[in-house]
CSV table of C-alpha atoms and ligand atoms in Angstrom, one decimal:
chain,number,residue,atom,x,y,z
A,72,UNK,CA,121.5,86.0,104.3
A,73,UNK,CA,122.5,82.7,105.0
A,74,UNK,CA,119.0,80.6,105.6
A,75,UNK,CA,116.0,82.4,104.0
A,76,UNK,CA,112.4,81.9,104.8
A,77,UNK,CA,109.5,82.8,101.5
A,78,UNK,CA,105.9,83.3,103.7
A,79,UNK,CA,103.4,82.7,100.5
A,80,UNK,CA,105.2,81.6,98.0
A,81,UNK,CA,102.6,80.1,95.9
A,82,UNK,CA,101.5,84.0,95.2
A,83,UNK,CA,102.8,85.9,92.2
A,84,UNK,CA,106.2,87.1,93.7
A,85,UNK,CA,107.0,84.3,96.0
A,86,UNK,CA,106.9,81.9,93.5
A,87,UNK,CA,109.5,83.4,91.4
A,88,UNK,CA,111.2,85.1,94.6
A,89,UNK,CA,111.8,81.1,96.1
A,90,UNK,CA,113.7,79.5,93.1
A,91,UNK,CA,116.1,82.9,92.7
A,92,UNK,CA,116.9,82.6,96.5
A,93,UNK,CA,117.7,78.7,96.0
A,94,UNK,CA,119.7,80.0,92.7
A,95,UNK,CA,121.8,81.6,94.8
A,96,UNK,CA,121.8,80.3,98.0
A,97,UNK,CA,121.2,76.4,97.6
A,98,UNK,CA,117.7,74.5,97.7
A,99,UNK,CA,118.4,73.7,101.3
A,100,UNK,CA,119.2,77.1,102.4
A,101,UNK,CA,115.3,78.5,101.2
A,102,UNK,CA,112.1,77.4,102.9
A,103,UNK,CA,108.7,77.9,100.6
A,104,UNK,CA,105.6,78.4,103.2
A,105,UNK,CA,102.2,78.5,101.5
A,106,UNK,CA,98.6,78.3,103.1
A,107,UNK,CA,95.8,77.6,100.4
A,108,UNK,CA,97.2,77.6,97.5
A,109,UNK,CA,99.6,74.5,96.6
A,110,UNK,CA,103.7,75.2,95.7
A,111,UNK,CA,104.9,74.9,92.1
A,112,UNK,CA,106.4,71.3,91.5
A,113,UNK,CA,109.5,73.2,90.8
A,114,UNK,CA,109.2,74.9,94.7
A,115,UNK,CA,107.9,71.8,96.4
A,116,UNK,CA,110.7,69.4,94.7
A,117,UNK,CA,114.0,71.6,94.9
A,118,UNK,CA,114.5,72.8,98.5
A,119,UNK,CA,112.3,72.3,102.0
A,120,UNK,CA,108.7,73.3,102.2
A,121,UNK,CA,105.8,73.7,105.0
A,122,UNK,CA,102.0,74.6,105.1
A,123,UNK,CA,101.6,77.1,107.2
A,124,UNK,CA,99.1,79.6,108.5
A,125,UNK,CA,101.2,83.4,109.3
A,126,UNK,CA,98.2,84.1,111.2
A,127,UNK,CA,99.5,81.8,113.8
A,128,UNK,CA,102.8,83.0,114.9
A,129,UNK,CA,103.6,79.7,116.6
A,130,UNK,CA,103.6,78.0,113.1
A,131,UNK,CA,106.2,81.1,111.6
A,132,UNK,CA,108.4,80.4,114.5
A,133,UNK,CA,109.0,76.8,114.7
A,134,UNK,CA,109.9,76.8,111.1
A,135,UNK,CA,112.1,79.8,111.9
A,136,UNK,CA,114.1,77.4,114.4
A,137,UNK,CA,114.2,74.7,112.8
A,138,UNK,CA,115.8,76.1,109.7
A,139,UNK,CA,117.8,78.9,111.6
A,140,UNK,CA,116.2,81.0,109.7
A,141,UNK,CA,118.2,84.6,109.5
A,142,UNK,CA,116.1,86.6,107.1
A,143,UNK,CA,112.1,86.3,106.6
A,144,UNK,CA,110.4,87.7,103.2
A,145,UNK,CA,106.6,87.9,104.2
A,146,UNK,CA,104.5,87.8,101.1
A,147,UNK,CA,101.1,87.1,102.8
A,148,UNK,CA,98.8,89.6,102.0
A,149,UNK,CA,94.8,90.1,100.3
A,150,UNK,CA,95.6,92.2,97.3
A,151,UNK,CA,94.1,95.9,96.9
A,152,UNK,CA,90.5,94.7,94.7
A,153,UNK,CA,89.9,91.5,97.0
A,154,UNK,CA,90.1,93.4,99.9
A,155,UNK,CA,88.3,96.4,99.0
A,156,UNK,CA,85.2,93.9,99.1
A,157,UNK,CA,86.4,92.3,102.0
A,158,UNK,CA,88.0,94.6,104.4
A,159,UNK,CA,88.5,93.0,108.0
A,160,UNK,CA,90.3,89.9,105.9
A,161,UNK,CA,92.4,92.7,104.2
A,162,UNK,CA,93.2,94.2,107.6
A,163,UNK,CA,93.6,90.8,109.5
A,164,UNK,CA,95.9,89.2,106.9
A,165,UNK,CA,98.2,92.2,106.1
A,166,UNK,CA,98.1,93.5,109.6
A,167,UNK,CA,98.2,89.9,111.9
A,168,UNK,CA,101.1,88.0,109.3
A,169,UNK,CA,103.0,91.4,110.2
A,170,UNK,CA,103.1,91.6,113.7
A,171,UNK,CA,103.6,87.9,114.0
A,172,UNK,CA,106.7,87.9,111.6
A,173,UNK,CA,107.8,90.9,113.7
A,174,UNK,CA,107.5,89.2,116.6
A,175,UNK,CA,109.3,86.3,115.5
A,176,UNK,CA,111.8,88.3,114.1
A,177,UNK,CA,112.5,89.9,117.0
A,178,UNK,CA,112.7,86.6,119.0
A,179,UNK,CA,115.3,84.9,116.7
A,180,UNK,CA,117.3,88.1,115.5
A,181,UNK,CA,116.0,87.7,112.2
A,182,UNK,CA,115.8,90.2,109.3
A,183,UNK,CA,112.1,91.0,108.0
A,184,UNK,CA,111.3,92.1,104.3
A,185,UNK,CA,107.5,93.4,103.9
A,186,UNK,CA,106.3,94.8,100.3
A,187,UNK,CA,104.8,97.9,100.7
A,188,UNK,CA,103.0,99.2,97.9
A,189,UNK,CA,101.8,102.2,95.3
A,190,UNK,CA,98.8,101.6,97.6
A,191,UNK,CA,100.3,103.1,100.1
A,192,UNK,CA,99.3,106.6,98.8
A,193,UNK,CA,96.2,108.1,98.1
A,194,UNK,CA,94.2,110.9,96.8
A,195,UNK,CA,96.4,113.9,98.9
A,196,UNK,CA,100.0,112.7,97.6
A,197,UNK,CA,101.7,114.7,95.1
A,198,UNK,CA,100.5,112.2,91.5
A,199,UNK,CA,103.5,113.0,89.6
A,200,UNK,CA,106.9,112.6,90.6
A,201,UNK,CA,105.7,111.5,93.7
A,202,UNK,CA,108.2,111.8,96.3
A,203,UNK,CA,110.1,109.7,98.7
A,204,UNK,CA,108.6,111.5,101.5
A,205,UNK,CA,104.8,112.8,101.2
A,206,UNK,CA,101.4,112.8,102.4
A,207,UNK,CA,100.3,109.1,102.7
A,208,UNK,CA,96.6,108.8,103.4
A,209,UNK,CA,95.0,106.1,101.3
A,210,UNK,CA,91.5,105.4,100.1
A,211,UNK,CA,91.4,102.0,100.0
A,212,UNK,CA,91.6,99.4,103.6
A,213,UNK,CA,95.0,97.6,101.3
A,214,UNK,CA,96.3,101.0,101.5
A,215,UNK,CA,96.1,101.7,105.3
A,216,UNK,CA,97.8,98.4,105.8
A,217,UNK,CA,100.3,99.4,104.0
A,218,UNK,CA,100.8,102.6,106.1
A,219,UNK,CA,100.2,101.1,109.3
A,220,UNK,CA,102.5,98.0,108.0
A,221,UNK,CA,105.3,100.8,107.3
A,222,UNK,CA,105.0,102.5,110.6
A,223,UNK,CA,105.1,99.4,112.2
A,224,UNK,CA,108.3,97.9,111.0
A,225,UNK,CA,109.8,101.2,111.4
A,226,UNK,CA,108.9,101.5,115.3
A,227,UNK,CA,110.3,97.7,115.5
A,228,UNK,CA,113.4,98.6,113.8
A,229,UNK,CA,113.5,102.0,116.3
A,230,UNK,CA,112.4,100.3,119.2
A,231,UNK,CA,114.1,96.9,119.5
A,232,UNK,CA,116.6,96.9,116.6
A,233,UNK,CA,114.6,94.6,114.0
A,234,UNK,CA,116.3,94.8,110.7
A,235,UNK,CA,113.0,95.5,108.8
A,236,UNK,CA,113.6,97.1,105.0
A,237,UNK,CA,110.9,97.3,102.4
A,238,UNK,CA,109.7,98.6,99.3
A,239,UNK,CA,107.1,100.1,97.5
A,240,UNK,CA,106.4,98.4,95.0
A,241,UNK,CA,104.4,99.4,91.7
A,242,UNK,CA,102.0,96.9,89.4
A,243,UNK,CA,104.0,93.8,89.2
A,244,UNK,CA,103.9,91.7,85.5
A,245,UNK,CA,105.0,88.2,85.5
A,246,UNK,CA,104.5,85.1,83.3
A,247,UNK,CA,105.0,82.4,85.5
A,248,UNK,CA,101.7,83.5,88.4
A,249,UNK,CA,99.2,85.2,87.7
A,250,UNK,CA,98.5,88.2,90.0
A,251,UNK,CA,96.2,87.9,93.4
A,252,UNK,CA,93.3,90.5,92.9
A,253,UNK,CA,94.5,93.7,92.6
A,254,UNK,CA,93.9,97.1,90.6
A,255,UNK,CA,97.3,96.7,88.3
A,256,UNK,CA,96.1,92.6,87.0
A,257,UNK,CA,95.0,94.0,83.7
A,258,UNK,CA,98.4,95.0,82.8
A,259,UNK,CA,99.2,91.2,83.3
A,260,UNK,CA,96.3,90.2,81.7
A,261,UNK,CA,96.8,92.1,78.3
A,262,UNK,CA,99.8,90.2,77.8
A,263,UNK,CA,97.8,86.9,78.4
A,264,UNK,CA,95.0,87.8,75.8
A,265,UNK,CA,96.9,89.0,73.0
A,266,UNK,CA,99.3,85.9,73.0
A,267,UNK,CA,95.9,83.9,73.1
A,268,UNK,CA,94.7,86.0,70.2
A,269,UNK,CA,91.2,87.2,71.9
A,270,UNK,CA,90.4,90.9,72.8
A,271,UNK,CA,91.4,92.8,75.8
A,272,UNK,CA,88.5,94.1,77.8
A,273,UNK,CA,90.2,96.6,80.1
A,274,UNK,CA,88.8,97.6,82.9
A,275,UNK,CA,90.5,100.8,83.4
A,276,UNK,CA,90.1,104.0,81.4
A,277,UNK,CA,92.6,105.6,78.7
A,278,UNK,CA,95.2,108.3,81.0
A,279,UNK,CA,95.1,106.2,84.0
A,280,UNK,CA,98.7,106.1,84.4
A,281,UNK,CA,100.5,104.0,87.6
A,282,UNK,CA,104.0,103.1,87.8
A,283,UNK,CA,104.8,99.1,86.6
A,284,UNK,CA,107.7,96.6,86.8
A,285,UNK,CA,108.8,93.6,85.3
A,286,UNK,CA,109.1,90.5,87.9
A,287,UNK,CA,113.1,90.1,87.3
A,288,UNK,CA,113.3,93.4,88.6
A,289,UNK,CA,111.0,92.9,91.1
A,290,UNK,CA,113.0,90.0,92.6
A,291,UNK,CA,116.3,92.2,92.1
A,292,UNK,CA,115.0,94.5,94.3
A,293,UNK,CA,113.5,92.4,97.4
A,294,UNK,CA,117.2,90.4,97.1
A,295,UNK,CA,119.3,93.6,96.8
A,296,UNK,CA,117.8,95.7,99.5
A,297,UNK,CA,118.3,92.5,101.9
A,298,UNK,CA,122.1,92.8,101.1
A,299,UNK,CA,123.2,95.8,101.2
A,300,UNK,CA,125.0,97.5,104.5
A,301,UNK,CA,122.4,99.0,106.7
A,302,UNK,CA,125.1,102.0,107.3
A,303,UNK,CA,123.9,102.9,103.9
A,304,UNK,CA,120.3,102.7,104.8
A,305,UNK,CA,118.5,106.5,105.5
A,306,UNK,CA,115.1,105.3,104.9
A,307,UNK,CA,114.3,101.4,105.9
A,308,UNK,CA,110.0,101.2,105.0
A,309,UNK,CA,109.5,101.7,102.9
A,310,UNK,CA,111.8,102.5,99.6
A,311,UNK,CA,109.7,104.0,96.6
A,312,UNK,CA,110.9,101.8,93.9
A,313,UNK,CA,109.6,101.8,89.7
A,314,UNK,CA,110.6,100.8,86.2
A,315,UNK,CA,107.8,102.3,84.2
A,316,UNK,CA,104.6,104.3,84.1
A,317,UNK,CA,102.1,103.9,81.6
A,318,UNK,CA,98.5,103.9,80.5
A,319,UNK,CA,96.7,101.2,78.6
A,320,UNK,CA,96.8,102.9,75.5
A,321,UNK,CA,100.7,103.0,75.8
A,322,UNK,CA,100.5,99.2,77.0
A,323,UNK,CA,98.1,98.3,74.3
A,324,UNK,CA,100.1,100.4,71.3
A,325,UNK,CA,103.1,98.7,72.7
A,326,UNK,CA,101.5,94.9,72.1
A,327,UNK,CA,100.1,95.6,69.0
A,328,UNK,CA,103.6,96.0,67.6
A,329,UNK,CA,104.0,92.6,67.9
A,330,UNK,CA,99.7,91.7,67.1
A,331,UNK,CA,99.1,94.2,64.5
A,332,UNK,CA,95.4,92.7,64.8
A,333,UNK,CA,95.2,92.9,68.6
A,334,UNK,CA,92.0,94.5,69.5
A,335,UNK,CA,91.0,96.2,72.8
A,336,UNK,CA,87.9,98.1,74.4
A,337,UNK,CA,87.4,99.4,77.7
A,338,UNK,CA,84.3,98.4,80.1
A,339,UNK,CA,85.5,100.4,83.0
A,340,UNK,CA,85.2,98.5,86.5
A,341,UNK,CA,84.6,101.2,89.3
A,342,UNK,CA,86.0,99.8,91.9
A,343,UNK,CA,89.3,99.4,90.1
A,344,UNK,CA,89.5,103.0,88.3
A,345,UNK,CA,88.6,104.7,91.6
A,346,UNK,CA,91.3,103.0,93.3
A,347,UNK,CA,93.9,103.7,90.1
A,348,UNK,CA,92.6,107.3,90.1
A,349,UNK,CA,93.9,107.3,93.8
A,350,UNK,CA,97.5,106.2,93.1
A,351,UNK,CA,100.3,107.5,91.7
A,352,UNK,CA,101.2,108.2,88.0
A,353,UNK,CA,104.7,107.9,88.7
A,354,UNK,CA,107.2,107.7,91.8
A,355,UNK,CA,110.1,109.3,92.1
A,356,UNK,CA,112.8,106.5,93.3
A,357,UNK,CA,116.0,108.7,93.4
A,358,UNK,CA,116.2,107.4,97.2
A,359,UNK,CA,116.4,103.6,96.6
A,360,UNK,CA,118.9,104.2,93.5
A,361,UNK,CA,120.9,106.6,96.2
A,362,UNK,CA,120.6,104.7,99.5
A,363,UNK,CA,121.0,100.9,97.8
A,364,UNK,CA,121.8,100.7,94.2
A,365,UNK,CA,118.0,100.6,92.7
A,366,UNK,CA,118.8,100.5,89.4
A,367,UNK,CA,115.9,98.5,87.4
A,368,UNK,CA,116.8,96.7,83.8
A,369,UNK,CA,113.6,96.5,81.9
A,370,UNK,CA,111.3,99.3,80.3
A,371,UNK,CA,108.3,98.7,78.7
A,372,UNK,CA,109.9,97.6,74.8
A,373,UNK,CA,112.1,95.0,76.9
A,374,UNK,CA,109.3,93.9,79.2
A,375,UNK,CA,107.0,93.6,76.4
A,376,UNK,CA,109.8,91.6,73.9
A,377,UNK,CA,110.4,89.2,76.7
A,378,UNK,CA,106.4,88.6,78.1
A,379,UNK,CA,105.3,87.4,74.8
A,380,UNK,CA,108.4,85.2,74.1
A,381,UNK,CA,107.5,83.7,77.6
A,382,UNK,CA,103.5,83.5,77.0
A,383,UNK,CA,104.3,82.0,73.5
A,384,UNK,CA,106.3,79.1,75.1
A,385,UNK,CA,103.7,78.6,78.0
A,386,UNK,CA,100.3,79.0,76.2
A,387,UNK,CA,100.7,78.1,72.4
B,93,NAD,P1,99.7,87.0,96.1
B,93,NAD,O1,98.3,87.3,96.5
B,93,NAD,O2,100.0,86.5,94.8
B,93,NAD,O3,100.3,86.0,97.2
B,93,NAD,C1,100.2,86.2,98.6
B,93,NAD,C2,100.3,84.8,99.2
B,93,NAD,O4,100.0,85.0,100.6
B,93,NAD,C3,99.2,83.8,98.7
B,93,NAD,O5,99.9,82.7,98.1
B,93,NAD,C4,98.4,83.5,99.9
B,93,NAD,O6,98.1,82.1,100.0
B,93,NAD,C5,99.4,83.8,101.0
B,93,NAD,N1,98.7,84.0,102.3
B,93,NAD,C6,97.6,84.7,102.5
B,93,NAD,N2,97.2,84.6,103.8
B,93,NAD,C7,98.2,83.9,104.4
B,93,NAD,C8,98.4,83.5,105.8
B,93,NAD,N3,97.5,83.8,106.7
B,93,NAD,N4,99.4,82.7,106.0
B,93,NAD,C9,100.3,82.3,105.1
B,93,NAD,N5,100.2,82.7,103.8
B,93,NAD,C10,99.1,83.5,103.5
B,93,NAD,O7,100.5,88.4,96.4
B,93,NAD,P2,101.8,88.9,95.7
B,93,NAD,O8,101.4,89.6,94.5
B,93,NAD,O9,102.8,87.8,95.6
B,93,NAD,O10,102.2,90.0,96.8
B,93,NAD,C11,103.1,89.7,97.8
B,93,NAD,C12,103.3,91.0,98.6
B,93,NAD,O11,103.7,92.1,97.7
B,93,NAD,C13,102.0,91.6,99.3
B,93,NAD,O12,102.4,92.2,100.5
B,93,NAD,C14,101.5,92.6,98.3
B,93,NAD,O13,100.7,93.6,98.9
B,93,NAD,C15,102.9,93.2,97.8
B,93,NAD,N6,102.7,93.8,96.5
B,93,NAD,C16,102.4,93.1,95.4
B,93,NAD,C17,102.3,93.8,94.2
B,93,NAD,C18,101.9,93.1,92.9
B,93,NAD,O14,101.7,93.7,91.9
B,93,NAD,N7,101.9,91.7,92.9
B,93,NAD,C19,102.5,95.2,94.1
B,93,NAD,C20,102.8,95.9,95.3
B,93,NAD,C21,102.9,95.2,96.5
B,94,LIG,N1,99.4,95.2,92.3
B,94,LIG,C1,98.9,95.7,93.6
B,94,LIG,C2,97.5,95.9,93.6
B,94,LIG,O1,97.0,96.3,92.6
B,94,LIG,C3,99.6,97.0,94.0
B,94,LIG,O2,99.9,96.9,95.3
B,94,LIG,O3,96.8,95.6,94.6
């Protein structure tokens, strides 16, 4: 990767994905895109940015050649709750942004990194353990993108040698963005209450489990996959990929070492448990640690330590 591209990076992993890239690579090597939502000051001031709409695929591709651009990361996407009430937005974002940043890849011989997602299972996959391999027929419209999104990039690397690689990831749990809509926010927005010291109104029921990861893994993983030789590579989209499973007693027990008063109640949101009941409890990643090193640092005591000495600085 010599000049990088970030398509949304005013969302919850671009934001943080941008300023590792320019870490390693140089502000000028990393170009931020965002559409609605404005940049950080810290993206907008530290390397080269552009509005741009993915839906357009003449907009991705003159920035593309202009930069040189030799590897794309395309974030744009309507999260699994938003797009549940809205599904042709869900379908046109995750599905149009794809095959335009396939396209384009295809046209400058760039590589293309897509998150998949936990959504990408559903209600017939094996919950526990949940293999590499399975049954993928999802409930939700987020989830078929994410199939159809994976078959995709797979039939473009097959079919005209696109070097597409992805992963699946889990609930993601960040302090610097907060999450865009989906069924894993509340595990997010604990962390967020009990540093402001109110209660936690969770919308999910006790033994919903789903796989979770902390953000500096997150990052780890879209930057590491990207690296390593494709003669390693069996799979390509998308890798299953976790640091943690939990439920939000577990979560909550876990925060309340650190809040002994922290109080939480549950006022279940349908939408979001049936979703969560449709996912996983836990993935089996032996393929990504195999195939490229997966190898994720934070569990939930770490992640837990170092969200509330993050919150504390930001919110207090
Ligand atoms: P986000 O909602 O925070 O950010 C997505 C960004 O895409 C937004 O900034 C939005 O403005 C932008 N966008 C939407 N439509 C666009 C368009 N037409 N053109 C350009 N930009 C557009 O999402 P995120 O959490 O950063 O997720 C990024 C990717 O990772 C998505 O594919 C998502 O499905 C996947 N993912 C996220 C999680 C998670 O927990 N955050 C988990 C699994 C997979
Ligand atoms: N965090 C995402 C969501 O809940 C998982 O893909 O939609």
């Amino acid at each position: 990767m010599k000049n990088v591209l970030v398509i949304g990076a005013s969302g919850q992993i671009g934001s943080e994905l941008v300023l590792a890239l320019r870490n390693k690579l140089g502000g000028s090597h990393v170009v931020a895109t965002h559409l609605r939502t404005p940049l950080s000051a810290e993206i907008a001031e530290s390397g080269p940015s552009y509005k741009i709409d993915a839906s357009q695929a003449q907009e991705i591709a003159d920035v593309v050649k202009k930069h040189d651009i030799d590897l794309i990361y395309n974030l744009a996407a309507i999260l699994s709750a938003t797009a549940e009430a809205n599904p042709m937005l869900g379908w046109n974002v995750g599905m149009g942004t794809l095959l335009n940043c396939l396209e384009v890849a295809r046209e400058f011989n760039a590589a293309l990194f897509t998150p998949s997602s936990i959504g990408a299972f559903g209600p017939g996959t094996p919950p526990d353990n949940t293999p590499q391999d399975t049954i993928q027929r999802p409930k939700t419209i987020y989830g078929v993108t994410k199939v159809a999104g994976e078959l995709l990039s797979d039939y473009y690397f097959k079919r005209f040698g696109v070097d597409t690689r992805s992963v699946r990831y889990p609930g993601l749990i960040s302090n610097k963005t907060l999450p865009g809509g989906g069924t894993t926010d509340y595990a997010v927005e604990i962390y967020y209450a009990a540093v402001k010291g109110e209660k936690f109104v969770c919308p999910l029921k006790k033994g919903t489990f789903m796989d979770m990861m902390y953000m500096p893994d997150a990052i780890n993983a879209a930057i590491d996959l990207m690296e390593v030789s494709p003669d390693r590579l069996i799979h390509r989209n998308s890798f299953n990929v976790t640091a943690m499973s939990f439920d939000p007693e577990i979560i909550y027990t876990e925060i309340k070492k650190h809040y002994p008063n922290f109080m939480m109640e549950y006022e279940v949101h349908p939408l979001k448990q049936s979703i969560a009941d449709s996912w996983p409890n836990s993935m089996d990643d032996t393929c990504a640690r195999k195939e490229w090193g997966w190898n994720p640092k934070f569990d939930l005591k770490a992640m837990t330590e170092d969200m509330i000495k993050e919150l504390k600085k930001k919110l207090l």
